[in-house]
Amino acid sequence: MFNKDQEGRKIAGTVIAQGVKVEGDFVSDGDVIIEGEVTGSVKTAGYLEVGDAAKIKASVSASEAVVAGEIYGNLTVTGKLELFQTSRVEGDIEVATLSVAPGAKINGQVTMNGKRSTTEAV
Amino acid sequence: MFHLLPLLPFMYLYVYDAFVQDRRYEKEIQKVENRLTDLGIAGKIVRLGLFRRADEFIRDEVRRGGITTVVAVGSDATVRQVIDVVVDTKIVLGIIPLGPNHRVADLLGVPEGEAACDILSARNVQPIDAGVVNSKRFISMVSIPAAKSEINCEGNYRATPQGRGTIEVRNLYAPKEKEEGLVSDPTDERLETVIQIVEKGGRLAFWKSARGESVLPLKNLEIRTQEPVSALMDGVPIEGTRFDFFVEPRALKVITGKGRVF
């Protein structure tokens, strides 16, 4: 997901790895990978990847997202959201396009194109 | 009636670090000086010593007028000695790397010794960001050894390594040959803060390739360590428990070679 320079080397984006805890209002204008713990809010104008070990207790918004970890809070994605089988979302989801793998857990309301449906333990 | 005005050339001030005045560098210095003369860019020479500070001398020379370029002859530590005054006086920085520890020159694409003279002569000047820590500037990075620490990021959020973590705050960086890692671009107006956690046994924990590292691109940050540590700023030690960083966008004009990493 990282941008690359002319020689194909990776240019730094944002990564919160396992073993790092973030508290507060996290804002980014680029792509973000979260493998650690975040409390507060997460907002990115770019792509968000939530790894299977990640635990987020925050409201989250991104343009696109792939989630394999746990999110306790509302999730807003303006583009496509993919929930992997290890994912768990305890909160409302607002999204344009949604892909849910078997085994993924959602406890909250899902709104797509302004239409709301209540979903539990998919 | 025509007036033939003399062309105003670039005026160079060469700052020789104390260690390059050692006899073992005599031949290399001679080659450098000959090449500079051949290229028509020889200039005034300042030789640093125990009691001679580079910044005062450069300020005096700039005040007298004429100096457009300061060239640090030596290592990363030599560059560190001139960078503050170069930025303050808005003149151009060149480097002639000699001896060990010249990572900054490598990243800027400047080869060692005599070959650096041709890079100076070509004069490809690039404006780059300067990193600032505790009011001192750096070009490449500040490396803070493993310690219990906390990072306040742009006043918005706090990042806490769960354990002892090494922290590098990078402005200009690229992994060495055969090493994995991310490039830090010194024109992006950000400092990449890279955190690696140290395991109990003391070994660095690399979970999944580069993902074992946390990377936070920031405009300003504050790092607090629980105990005093000796950090390295472009290879030069600075000590303390509190390190306040910010980036000065495009504050430094530097002569670069084709092999630069950005």
XYZ file of C-alpha atoms in Angstrom:
384
model
C 0.000 0.000 0.000
C 2.965 2.311 0.334
C 3.829 4.691 -2.445
C 7.122 3.978 -4.162
C 9.808 6.272 -5.486
C 11.307 6.165 -8.994
C 13.593 3.278 -8.053
C 10.771 1.262 -6.532
C 11.718 1.922 -2.904
C 8.911 2.267 -0.403
C 8.076 5.818 0.730
C 6.933 6.102 4.336
C 3.177 6.102 5.110
C 1.581 5.732 8.545
C 1.905 2.433 10.403
C 0.825 1.810 13.985
C 2.411 -1.569 14.669
C 1.756 -4.091 17.425
C 3.233 -2.893 20.679
C 2.300 0.750 20.172
C -0.732 2.389 21.765
C -2.218 5.599 20.344
C -4.607 7.812 22.334
C -6.307 10.936 20.999
C -7.508 12.283 17.695
C -5.508 10.581 14.982
C -5.720 12.383 11.629
C -3.887 11.488 8.414
C -4.076 12.603 4.809
C -2.455 9.417 3.519
C -2.726 5.635 3.781
C -2.731 4.057 7.232
C -2.055 0.567 8.598
C -3.118 -0.171 12.179
C -1.817 -3.320 13.891
C -1.694 -1.892 17.417
C -4.154 -0.234 19.816
C -5.952 3.054 19.169
C -8.328 4.942 21.481
C -10.089 8.201 20.538
C -10.807 8.837 16.875
C -9.235 7.822 13.573
C -9.723 9.875 10.444
C -7.903 9.397 7.162
C -8.508 10.740 3.690
C -6.795 7.634 2.308
C -6.907 3.862 2.585
C -7.124 2.209 6.007
C -5.998 -1.314 6.845
C -6.852 -2.723 10.272
C -4.756 -5.835 10.966
C -6.069 -8.926 12.788
C -4.248 -8.025 16.013
C -5.513 -4.434 16.035
C -7.951 -3.166 18.635
C -9.570 0.206 17.938
C -11.828 1.906 20.480
C -12.686 4.918 18.392
C -14.918 6.363 15.735
C -13.241 5.619 12.413
C -13.543 7.246 9.000
C -11.665 6.523 5.787
C -12.147 6.605 2.020
C -11.555 2.838 1.710
C -10.906 0.231 4.369
C -10.004 -3.387 4.929
C -10.675 -4.684 8.443
C -9.376 -7.902 9.981
C -9.244 -6.713 13.612
C -11.656 -5.268 16.157
C -13.364 -1.867 16.051
C -15.471 -0.631 18.982
C -17.056 2.523 17.578
C -18.818 3.833 14.521
C -17.220 3.251 11.125
C -17.714 5.560 8.126
C -16.236 4.615 4.755
C -17.006 6.703 1.679
C -15.867 3.999 -0.765
C -15.461 0.236 -0.335
C -15.244 -1.561 3.018
C -14.040 -5.158 3.276
C -14.621 -7.071 6.503
C -12.459 -10.188 6.832
C -13.587 -13.297 8.744
C -11.551 -12.334 11.835
C -13.092 -8.843 11.991
C -15.470 -7.544 14.638
C -17.293 -4.201 14.479
C -19.258 -3.086 17.561
C -20.874 0.062 16.200
C -22.752 1.535 13.282
C -21.368 1.309 9.759
C -21.973 3.855 7.023
C -20.544 2.776 3.692
C -20.985 2.931 -0.086
C -19.865 -0.623 -0.978
C -19.600 -3.459 1.547
C -17.991 -6.881 1.386
C -18.404 -9.193 4.392
C -16.562 -12.506 4.747
C -18.288 -15.436 6.508
C -17.440 -15.292 10.202
C -17.141 -11.503 10.385
C -19.091 -10.009 13.293
C -21.143 -6.805 13.072
C -23.227 -5.518 15.969
C -24.774 -2.261 14.868
C -26.711 -0.575 12.111
C -25.460 -0.670 8.546
C -26.326 2.235 6.277
C -25.672 1.997 2.562
C -26.610 4.826 0.194
C -28.619 6.384 3.018
C -30.742 3.229 3.630
C -30.400 1.710 7.066
C -30.636 -1.926 8.173
C -30.018 -3.395 11.625
C -27.574 -6.262 11.587
C -26.510 -8.539 14.365
C -23.791 -11.161 14.447
C -23.536 -11.844 10.715
C 29.187 52.843 -24.788
C 29.666 49.386 -23.388
C 30.679 48.600 -19.841
C 32.283 45.255 -19.276
C 31.081 44.256 -15.850
C 33.010 41.436 -14.228
C 30.898 38.317 -13.736
C 30.206 37.706 -10.072
C 31.257 34.106 -9.486
C 30.015 31.873 -6.701
C 32.288 32.427 -3.716
C 33.159 29.299 -1.753
C 34.238 28.995 1.861
C 35.756 25.594 2.699
C 35.496 24.499 6.323
C 38.097 21.821 7.138
C 37.303 19.772 10.219
C 40.112 19.333 12.725
C 40.562 15.617 11.948
C 41.200 16.135 8.211
C 44.263 18.175 9.114
C 45.874 14.935 10.251
C 48.828 13.746 8.118
C 46.954 10.692 6.851
C 44.565 12.959 4.917
C 47.365 15.117 3.484
C 47.434 13.449 0.044
C 43.652 13.406 -0.291
C 43.415 17.077 0.693
C 46.100 17.930 -1.871
C 44.127 16.130 -4.596
C 40.941 17.934 -3.570
C 42.618 21.349 -3.592
C 44.189 20.699 -7.005
C 40.851 19.596 -8.454
C 39.054 22.641 -7.009
C 41.668 24.914 -8.607
C 41.305 23.124 -11.969
C 37.538 23.578 -11.806
C 37.919 27.257 -10.878
C 36.023 26.919 -7.595
C 38.842 27.225 -5.077
C 38.038 29.592 -2.225
C 38.851 30.653 1.276
C 39.751 27.886 3.737
C 38.857 27.780 7.442
C 40.578 25.137 9.555
C 38.645 24.167 12.640
C 40.439 23.433 15.862
C 39.662 22.927 19.505
C 39.077 26.625 20.123
C 37.736 27.642 16.752
C 33.990 27.501 16.200
C 32.744 27.238 12.644
C 29.554 29.225 13.091
C 31.196 32.447 14.355
C 33.730 32.404 11.550
C 31.117 31.771 8.833
C 28.859 34.516 10.187
C 31.789 36.963 10.032
C 32.622 35.982 6.470
C 29.008 36.278 5.326
C 28.739 39.685 7.035
C 31.809 40.856 5.109
C 29.955 39.819 1.954
C 30.687 37.677 -1.042
C 30.340 34.157 0.393
C 27.609 32.228 -1.417
C 28.522 28.651 -0.529
C 29.923 26.932 2.544
C 31.543 23.547 1.937
C 31.959 21.196 4.891
C 35.112 19.106 4.411
C 34.969 16.080 6.695
C 32.230 13.920 8.216
C 28.569 14.190 9.244
C 29.777 15.924 12.410
C 31.393 18.644 10.260
C 28.087 19.196 8.455
C 26.361 19.407 11.845
C 28.746 22.199 12.867
C 27.857 24.416 9.915
C 24.191 23.658 9.238
C 22.642 26.169 11.686
C 24.602 29.128 10.365
C 24.097 28.028 6.733
C 20.304 28.013 7.189
C 20.290 31.271 9.204
C 22.328 33.122 6.573
C 20.474 31.495 3.631
C 23.649 30.416 1.831
C 24.222 27.138 -0.026
C 25.746 24.056 1.619
C 28.195 21.754 -0.166
C 29.998 18.715 1.216
C 33.345 17.082 0.520
C 33.207 13.851 2.550
C 36.517 12.630 3.953
C 37.194 9.865 6.452
C 34.526 7.718 8.136
C 30.881 8.605 9.003
C 29.548 10.491 6.022
C 26.053 9.050 5.677
C 24.519 12.483 4.975
C 26.765 12.940 1.926
C 25.895 9.420 0.723
C 22.165 10.198 0.919
C 22.725 13.442 -0.996
C 24.617 11.553 -3.705
C 27.991 13.153 -2.980
C 30.963 10.764 -3.404
C 34.004 10.789 -1.148
C 37.113 12.951 -1.626
C 38.253 14.354 -4.967
C 35.131 13.094 -6.832
C 32.973 15.424 -4.706
C 34.637 18.451 -6.361
C 32.904 17.692 -9.667
C 29.537 17.556 -7.867
C 30.281 20.977 -6.344
C 31.216 22.348 -9.757
C 28.015 21.000 -11.378
C 26.143 22.890 -8.632
C 22.815 21.077 -8.626
C 21.234 22.977 -5.721
C 18.113 21.466 -4.138
C 16.041 23.088 -1.386
C 15.296 20.506 1.299
C 13.575 20.462 4.688
C 15.655 20.865 7.821
C 14.757 18.930 10.938
C 15.039 20.772 14.241
C 15.446 19.167 17.660
C 15.831 21.277 20.807
C 16.659 24.301 18.595
C 19.420 22.461 16.694
C 19.076 21.489 13.045
C 19.748 18.137 11.417
C 19.594 16.795 7.867
C 19.218 13.027 8.133
C 17.867 11.824 11.490
C 17.905 11.710 15.267
C 18.182 8.266 16.825
C 16.977 7.757 20.407
C 18.093 4.534 22.119
C 15.744 2.068 23.829
C 13.967 3.701 26.758
C 10.493 3.993 28.259
C 9.099 6.893 26.302
C 6.030 8.776 25.165
C 5.501 10.727 21.949
C 3.140 13.687 21.715
C 2.197 13.964 18.043
C 1.305 17.437 16.695
C -0.626 18.105 19.905
C -3.450 15.822 18.667
C -2.595 12.376 19.946
C -0.097 10.462 22.042
C 1.793 7.354 20.916
C 3.207 5.134 23.641
C 5.457 2.165 22.917
C 4.339 -0.712 25.181
C 7.840 -1.461 26.435
C 11.255 -0.053 25.700
C 11.367 1.220 22.159
C 14.050 2.755 19.975
C 12.833 5.829 18.129
C 14.270 7.365 14.980
C 13.035 10.729 13.731
C 13.964 10.855 10.050
C 14.089 13.736 7.594
C 16.356 12.275 4.897
C 16.815 8.523 4.991
C 17.112 5.447 2.795
C 17.973 1.888 3.769
C 21.515 0.810 2.984
C 22.136 -1.683 0.192
C 20.470 -5.078 0.846
C 18.526 -3.601 3.803
C 14.721 -3.424 3.973
C 13.078 -0.171 4.916
C 11.276 2.977 3.968
C 12.642 6.078 2.267
C 12.168 9.435 3.999
C 11.841 12.266 1.492
C 13.356 15.577 2.729
C 10.975 17.601 0.567
C 7.695 16.250 2.005
C 7.590 18.699 4.953
C 7.285 15.776 7.385
C 9.552 13.992 9.846
C 9.002 10.226 9.800
C 8.984 8.945 13.350
C 9.911 5.263 13.369
C 9.370 3.207 16.536
C 10.772 -0.274 17.111
C 9.997 -2.176 20.287
C 12.754 -3.978 22.140
C 11.986 -7.411 23.563
C 12.911 -8.325 27.132
C 16.015 -10.141 25.936
C 17.205 -6.908 24.328
C 16.706 -7.925 20.710
C 14.645 -5.776 18.399
C 11.257 -7.243 17.658
C 10.501 -7.467 13.972
C 7.037 -8.949 13.704
C 6.313 -9.054 10.025
C 9.023 -7.496 7.902
C 8.597 -3.697 7.841
C 5.318 -3.880 9.796
C 7.254 -4.428 13.017
C 8.002 -0.724 12.782
C 5.507 1.963 13.578
C 5.856 4.929 11.231
C 4.261 8.319 11.949
C 4.876 11.158 9.441
C 4.640 14.349 11.532
C 5.249 18.089 11.268
C 6.079 18.415 14.957
C 6.398 16.120 17.937
C 7.696 15.916 21.482
C 9.431 12.849 22.876
C 9.811 12.321 26.621
C 11.911 9.508 28.045
C 11.670 8.307 31.649
C 15.441 8.297 32.113
C 18.140 10.495 30.520
C 19.366 9.079 27.206
C 22.148 9.888 24.782
C 20.578 10.372 21.360
C 22.487 10.743 18.105
C 21.683 13.702 15.850
C 23.281 13.007 12.434
C 25.841 10.984 14.397
C 26.480 13.706 16.992
C 25.425 12.916 20.614
C 22.775 14.982 22.417
C 21.597 14.080 25.909
C 18.358 14.597 27.774
C 14.879 13.321 28.610
C 12.995 15.794 26.463
C 13.328 16.180 22.702
C 11.146 18.730 20.887
C 11.055 18.395 17.097
C 9.682 20.346 14.187
C 10.370 20.589 10.479
C 11.496 23.735 8.644
C 10.159 23.292 5.106
C 12.740 23.852 2.324
C 14.979 25.791 4.708
C 18.266 24.335 3.491
C 19.785 24.764 0.041
C 22.200 21.934 -0.598
C 24.367 20.787 -3.522
C 23.424 17.236 -4.527
C 24.748 14.554 -6.865
C 22.935 12.272 -9.293
C 22.953 9.457 -6.754
C 20.795 11.291 -4.217
C 18.024 9.177 -2.704
C 15.097 11.568 -3.214
